PDB file of C-alpha atoms in Angstrom:
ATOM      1  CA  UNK A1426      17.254  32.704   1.471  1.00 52.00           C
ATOM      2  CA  UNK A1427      21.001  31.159   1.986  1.00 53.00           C
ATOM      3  CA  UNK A1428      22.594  28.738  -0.611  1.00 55.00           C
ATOM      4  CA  UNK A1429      21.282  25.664   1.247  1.00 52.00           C
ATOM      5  CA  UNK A1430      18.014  26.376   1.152  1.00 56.00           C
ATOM      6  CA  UNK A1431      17.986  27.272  -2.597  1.00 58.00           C
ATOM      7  CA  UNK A1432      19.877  23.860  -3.369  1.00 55.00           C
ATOM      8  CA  UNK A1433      16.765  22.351  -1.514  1.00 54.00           C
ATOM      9  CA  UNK A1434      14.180  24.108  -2.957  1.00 56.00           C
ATOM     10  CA  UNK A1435      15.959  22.889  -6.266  1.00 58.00           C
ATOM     11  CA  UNK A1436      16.151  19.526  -5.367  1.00 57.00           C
ATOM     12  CA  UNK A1437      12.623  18.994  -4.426  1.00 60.00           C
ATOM     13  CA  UNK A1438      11.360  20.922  -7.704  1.00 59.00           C
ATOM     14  CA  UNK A1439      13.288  18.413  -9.825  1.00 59.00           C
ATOM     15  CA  UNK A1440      12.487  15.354  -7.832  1.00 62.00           C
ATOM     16  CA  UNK A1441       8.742  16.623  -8.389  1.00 63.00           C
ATOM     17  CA  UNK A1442       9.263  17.072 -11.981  1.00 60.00           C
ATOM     18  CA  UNK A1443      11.163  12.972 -12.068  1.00 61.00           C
ATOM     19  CA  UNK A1444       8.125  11.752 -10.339  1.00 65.00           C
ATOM     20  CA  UNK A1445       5.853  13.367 -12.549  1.00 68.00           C
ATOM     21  CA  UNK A1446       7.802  11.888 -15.895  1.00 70.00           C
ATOM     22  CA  UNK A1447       7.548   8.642 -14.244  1.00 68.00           C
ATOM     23  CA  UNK A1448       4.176   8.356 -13.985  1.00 75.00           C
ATOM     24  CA  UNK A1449       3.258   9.656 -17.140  1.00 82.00           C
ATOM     25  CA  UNK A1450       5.705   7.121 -19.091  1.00 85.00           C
ATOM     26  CA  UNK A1451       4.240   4.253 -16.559  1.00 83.00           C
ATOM     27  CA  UNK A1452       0.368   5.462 -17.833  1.00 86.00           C
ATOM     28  CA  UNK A1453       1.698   5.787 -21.723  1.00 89.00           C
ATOM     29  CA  UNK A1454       3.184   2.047 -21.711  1.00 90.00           C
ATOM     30  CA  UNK A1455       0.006   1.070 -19.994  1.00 88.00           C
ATOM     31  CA  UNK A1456      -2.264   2.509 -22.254  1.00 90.00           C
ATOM     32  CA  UNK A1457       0.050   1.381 -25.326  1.00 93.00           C
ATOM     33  CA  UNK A1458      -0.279  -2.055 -23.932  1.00 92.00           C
ATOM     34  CA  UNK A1459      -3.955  -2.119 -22.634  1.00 91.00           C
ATOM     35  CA  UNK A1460      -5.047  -0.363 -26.217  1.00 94.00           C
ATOM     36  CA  UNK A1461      -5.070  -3.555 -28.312  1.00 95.00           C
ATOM     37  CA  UNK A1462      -7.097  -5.494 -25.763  1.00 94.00           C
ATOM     38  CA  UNK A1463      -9.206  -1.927 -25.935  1.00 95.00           C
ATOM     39  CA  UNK A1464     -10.194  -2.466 -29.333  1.00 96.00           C
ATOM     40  CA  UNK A1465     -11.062  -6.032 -30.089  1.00 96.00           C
ATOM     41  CA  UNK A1466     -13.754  -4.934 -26.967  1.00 96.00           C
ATOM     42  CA  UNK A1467     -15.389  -2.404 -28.959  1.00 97.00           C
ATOM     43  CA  UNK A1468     -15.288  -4.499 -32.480  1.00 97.00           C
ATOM     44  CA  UNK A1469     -16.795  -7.711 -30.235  1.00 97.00           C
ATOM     45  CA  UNK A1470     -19.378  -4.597 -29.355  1.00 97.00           C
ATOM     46  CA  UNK A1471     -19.628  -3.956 -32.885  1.00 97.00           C
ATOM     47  CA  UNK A1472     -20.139  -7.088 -33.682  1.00 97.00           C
ATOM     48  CA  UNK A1473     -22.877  -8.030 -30.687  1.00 96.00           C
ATOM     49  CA  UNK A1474     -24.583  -5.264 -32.559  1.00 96.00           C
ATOM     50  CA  UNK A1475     -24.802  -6.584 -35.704  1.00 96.00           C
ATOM     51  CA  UNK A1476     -25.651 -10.063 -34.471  1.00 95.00           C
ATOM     52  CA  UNK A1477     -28.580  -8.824 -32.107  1.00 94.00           C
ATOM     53  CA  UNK A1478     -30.154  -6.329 -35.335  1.00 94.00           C
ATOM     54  CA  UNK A1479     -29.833  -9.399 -37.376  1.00 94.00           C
ATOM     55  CA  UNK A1480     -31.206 -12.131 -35.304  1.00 93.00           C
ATOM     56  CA  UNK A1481     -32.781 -11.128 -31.999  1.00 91.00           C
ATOM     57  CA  UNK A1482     -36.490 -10.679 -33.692  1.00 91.00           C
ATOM     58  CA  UNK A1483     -36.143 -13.833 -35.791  1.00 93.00           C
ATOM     59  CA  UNK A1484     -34.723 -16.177 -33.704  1.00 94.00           C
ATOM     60  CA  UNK A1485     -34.203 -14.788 -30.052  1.00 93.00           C
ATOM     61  CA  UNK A1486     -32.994 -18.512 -28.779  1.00 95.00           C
ATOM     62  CA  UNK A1487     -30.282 -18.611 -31.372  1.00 95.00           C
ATOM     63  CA  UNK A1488     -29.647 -15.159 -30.932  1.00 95.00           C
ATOM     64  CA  UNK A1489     -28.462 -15.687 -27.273  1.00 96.00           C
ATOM     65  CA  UNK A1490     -26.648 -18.240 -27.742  1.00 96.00           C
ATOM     66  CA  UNK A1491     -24.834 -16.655 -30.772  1.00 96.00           C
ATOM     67  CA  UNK A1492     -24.144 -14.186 -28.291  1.00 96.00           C
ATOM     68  CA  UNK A1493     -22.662 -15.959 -25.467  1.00 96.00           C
ATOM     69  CA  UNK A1494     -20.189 -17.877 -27.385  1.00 97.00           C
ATOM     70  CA  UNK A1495     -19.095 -14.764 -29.522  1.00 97.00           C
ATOM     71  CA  UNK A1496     -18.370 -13.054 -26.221  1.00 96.00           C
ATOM     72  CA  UNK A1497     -17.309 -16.197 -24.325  1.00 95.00           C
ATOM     73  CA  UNK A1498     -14.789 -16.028 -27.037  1.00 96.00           C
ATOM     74  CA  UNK A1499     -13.542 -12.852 -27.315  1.00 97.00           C
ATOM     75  CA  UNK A1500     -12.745 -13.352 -22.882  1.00 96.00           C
ATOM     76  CA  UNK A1501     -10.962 -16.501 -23.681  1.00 94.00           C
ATOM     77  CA  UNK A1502      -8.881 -14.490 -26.376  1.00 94.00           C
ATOM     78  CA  UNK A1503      -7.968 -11.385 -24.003  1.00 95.00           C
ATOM     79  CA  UNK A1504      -6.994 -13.151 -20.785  1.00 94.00           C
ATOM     80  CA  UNK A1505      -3.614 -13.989 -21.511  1.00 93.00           C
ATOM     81  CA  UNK A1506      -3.286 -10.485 -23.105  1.00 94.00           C
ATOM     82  CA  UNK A1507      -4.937  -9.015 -19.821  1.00 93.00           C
ATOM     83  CA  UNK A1508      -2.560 -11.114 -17.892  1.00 92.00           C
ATOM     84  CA  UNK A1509       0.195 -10.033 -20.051  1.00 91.00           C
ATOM     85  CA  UNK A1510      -0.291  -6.420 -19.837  1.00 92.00           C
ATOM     86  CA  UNK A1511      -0.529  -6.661 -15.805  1.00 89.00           C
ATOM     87  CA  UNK A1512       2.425  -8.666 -15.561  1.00 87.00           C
ATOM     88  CA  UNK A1513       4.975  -6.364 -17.942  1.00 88.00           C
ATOM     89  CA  UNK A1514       3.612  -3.324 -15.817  1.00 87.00           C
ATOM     90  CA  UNK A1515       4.583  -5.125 -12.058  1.00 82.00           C
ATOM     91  CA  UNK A1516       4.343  -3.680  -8.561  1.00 80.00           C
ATOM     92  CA  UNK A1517       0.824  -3.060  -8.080  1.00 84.00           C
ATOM     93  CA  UNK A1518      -0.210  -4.008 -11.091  1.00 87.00           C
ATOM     94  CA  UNK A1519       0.784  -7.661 -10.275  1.00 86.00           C
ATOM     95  CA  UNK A1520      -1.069  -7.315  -6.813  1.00 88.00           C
ATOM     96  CA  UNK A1521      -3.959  -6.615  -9.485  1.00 89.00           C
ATOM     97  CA  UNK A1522      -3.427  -9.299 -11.235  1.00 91.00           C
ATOM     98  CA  UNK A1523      -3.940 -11.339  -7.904  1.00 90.00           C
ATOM     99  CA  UNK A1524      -6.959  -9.667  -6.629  1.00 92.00           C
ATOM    100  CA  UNK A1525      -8.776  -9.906 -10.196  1.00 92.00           C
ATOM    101  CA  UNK A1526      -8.216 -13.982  -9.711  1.00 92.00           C
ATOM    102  CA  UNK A1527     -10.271 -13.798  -6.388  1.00 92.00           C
ATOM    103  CA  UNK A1528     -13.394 -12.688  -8.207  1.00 90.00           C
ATOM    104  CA  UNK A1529     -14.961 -15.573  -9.915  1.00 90.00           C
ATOM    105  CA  UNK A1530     -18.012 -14.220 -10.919  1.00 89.00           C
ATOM    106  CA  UNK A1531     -17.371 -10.389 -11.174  1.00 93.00           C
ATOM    107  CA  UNK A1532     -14.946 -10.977 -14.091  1.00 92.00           C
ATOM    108  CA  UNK A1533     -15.132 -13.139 -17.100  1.00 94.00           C
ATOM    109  CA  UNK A1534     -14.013 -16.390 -16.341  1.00 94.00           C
ATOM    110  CA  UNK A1535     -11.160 -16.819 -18.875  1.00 95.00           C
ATOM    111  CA  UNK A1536      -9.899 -13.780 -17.449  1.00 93.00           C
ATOM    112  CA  UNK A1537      -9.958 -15.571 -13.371  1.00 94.00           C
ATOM    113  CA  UNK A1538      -8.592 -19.088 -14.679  1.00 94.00           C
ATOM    114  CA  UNK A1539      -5.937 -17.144 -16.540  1.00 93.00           C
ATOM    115  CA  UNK A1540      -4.579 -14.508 -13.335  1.00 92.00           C
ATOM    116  CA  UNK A1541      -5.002 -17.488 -10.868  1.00 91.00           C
ATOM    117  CA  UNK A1542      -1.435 -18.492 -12.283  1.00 87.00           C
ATOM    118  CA  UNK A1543      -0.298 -15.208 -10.753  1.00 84.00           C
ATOM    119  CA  UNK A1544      -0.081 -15.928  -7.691  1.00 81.00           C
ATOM    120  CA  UNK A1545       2.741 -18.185  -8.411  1.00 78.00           C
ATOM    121  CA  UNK A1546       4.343 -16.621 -11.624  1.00 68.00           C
ATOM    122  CA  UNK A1547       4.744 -13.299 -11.039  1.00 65.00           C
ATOM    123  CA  UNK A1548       8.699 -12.436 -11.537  1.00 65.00           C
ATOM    124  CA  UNK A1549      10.545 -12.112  -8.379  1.00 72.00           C
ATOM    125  CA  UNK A1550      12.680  -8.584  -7.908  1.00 74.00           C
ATOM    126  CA  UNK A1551      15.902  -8.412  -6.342  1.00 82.00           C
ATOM    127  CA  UNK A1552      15.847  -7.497  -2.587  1.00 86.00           C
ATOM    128  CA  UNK A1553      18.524  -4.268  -2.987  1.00 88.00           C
ATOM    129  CA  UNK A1554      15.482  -3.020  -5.534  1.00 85.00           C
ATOM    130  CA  UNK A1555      12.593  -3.303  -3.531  1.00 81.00           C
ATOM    131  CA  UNK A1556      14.719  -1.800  -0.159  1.00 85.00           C
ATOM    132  CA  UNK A1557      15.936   1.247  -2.364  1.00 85.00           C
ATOM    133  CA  UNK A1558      12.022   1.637  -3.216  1.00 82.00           C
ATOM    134  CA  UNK A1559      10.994   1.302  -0.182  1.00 83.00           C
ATOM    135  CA  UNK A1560      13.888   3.813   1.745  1.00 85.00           C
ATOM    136  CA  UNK A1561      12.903   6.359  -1.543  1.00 82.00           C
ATOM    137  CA  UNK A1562       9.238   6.443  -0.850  1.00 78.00           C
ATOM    138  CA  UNK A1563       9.678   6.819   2.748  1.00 80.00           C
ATOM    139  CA  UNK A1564      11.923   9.791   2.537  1.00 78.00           C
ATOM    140  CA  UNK A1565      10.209  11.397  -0.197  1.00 71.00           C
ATOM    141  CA  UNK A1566       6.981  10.887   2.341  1.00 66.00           C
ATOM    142  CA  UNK A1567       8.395  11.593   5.747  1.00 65.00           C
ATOM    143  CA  UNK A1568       7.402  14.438   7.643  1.00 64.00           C
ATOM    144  CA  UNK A1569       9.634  17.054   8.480  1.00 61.00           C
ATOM    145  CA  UNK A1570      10.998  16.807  11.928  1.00 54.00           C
ATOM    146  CA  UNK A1571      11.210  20.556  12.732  1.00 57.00           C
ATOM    147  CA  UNK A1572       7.595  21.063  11.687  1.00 58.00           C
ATOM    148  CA  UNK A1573       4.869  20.880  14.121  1.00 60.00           C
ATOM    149  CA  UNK A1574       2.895  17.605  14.366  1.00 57.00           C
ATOM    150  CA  UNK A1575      -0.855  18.930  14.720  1.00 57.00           C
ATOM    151  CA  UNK A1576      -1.947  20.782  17.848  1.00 55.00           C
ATOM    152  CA  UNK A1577       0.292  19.114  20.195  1.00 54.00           C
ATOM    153  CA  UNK A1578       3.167  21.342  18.275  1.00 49.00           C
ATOM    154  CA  UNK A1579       1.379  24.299  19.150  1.00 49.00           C
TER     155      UNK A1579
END
């Protein structure tokens, strides 16, 4: 194996390991900023809980409604943190963002009034960043040209 191929073989074993670092800090600050919303969930679960042992068999009318509005309140109180989290992640995460406001009906509805502002709110990136992404990705994902492309390089 010559020089040049060892400086290669180098190269793409530490632009492997860069790629991998990247993604795992992207997944930490998304789970360190998605854990908060996380766990008013489960205590509004907690809570549900409670509410439904204490009341369901009593009162099953009041119990419902109890219900609705403690939930209806704990998706009024996470959509801007929802919408928060999305933006301060960007790229696809904003295209999320933008998708979840399309879906009246699948999400909470705090949560679609809130992302509809998305679509005209998200922060705009400098062109010379989103070219050097672009040219990166498409290197790092181009064939090789000496390698054979399927049977016809048989």
């Amino acid at each position: 194996m010559g020089a040049h191929e060892e400086d290669a073989g180098r190269a793409g074993f530490l632009s492997g390991v860069v790629d991998r670092a990247v993604g795992v800090r992207r997944n930490v600050k998304f789970v360190g900023l998605y854990a908060p919303l996380l766990v008013d969930y489960v205590r509004t679960q907690r809570k549900a809980r409670r509410l439904r042992k204490a009341t369901k068999a009593a009162d099953p009318e009041r119990y419902y409604e109890a219900r609705t509005a403690l939930w209806d309140e704990q998706h009024a109180k996470a959509a801007a943190g929802v919408k928060r989290v999305l933006e301060k992640m960007g790229g696809l995460y904003n295209k999320t963002a933008q998708d979840f406001a399309t879906r009246d009906g699948m999400l909470p509805q705090p949560w679609v009034d809130e992302l509809r502002t998305s679509f005209e709110q998200m922060p705009a990136r400098p062109w010379a960043q989103m070219e050097r992404a672009l040219l990166d990705g498409l290197k790092r994902n181009a064939p090789d040209a000496r390698a054979p492309a399927g049977a016809s390089g048989l």
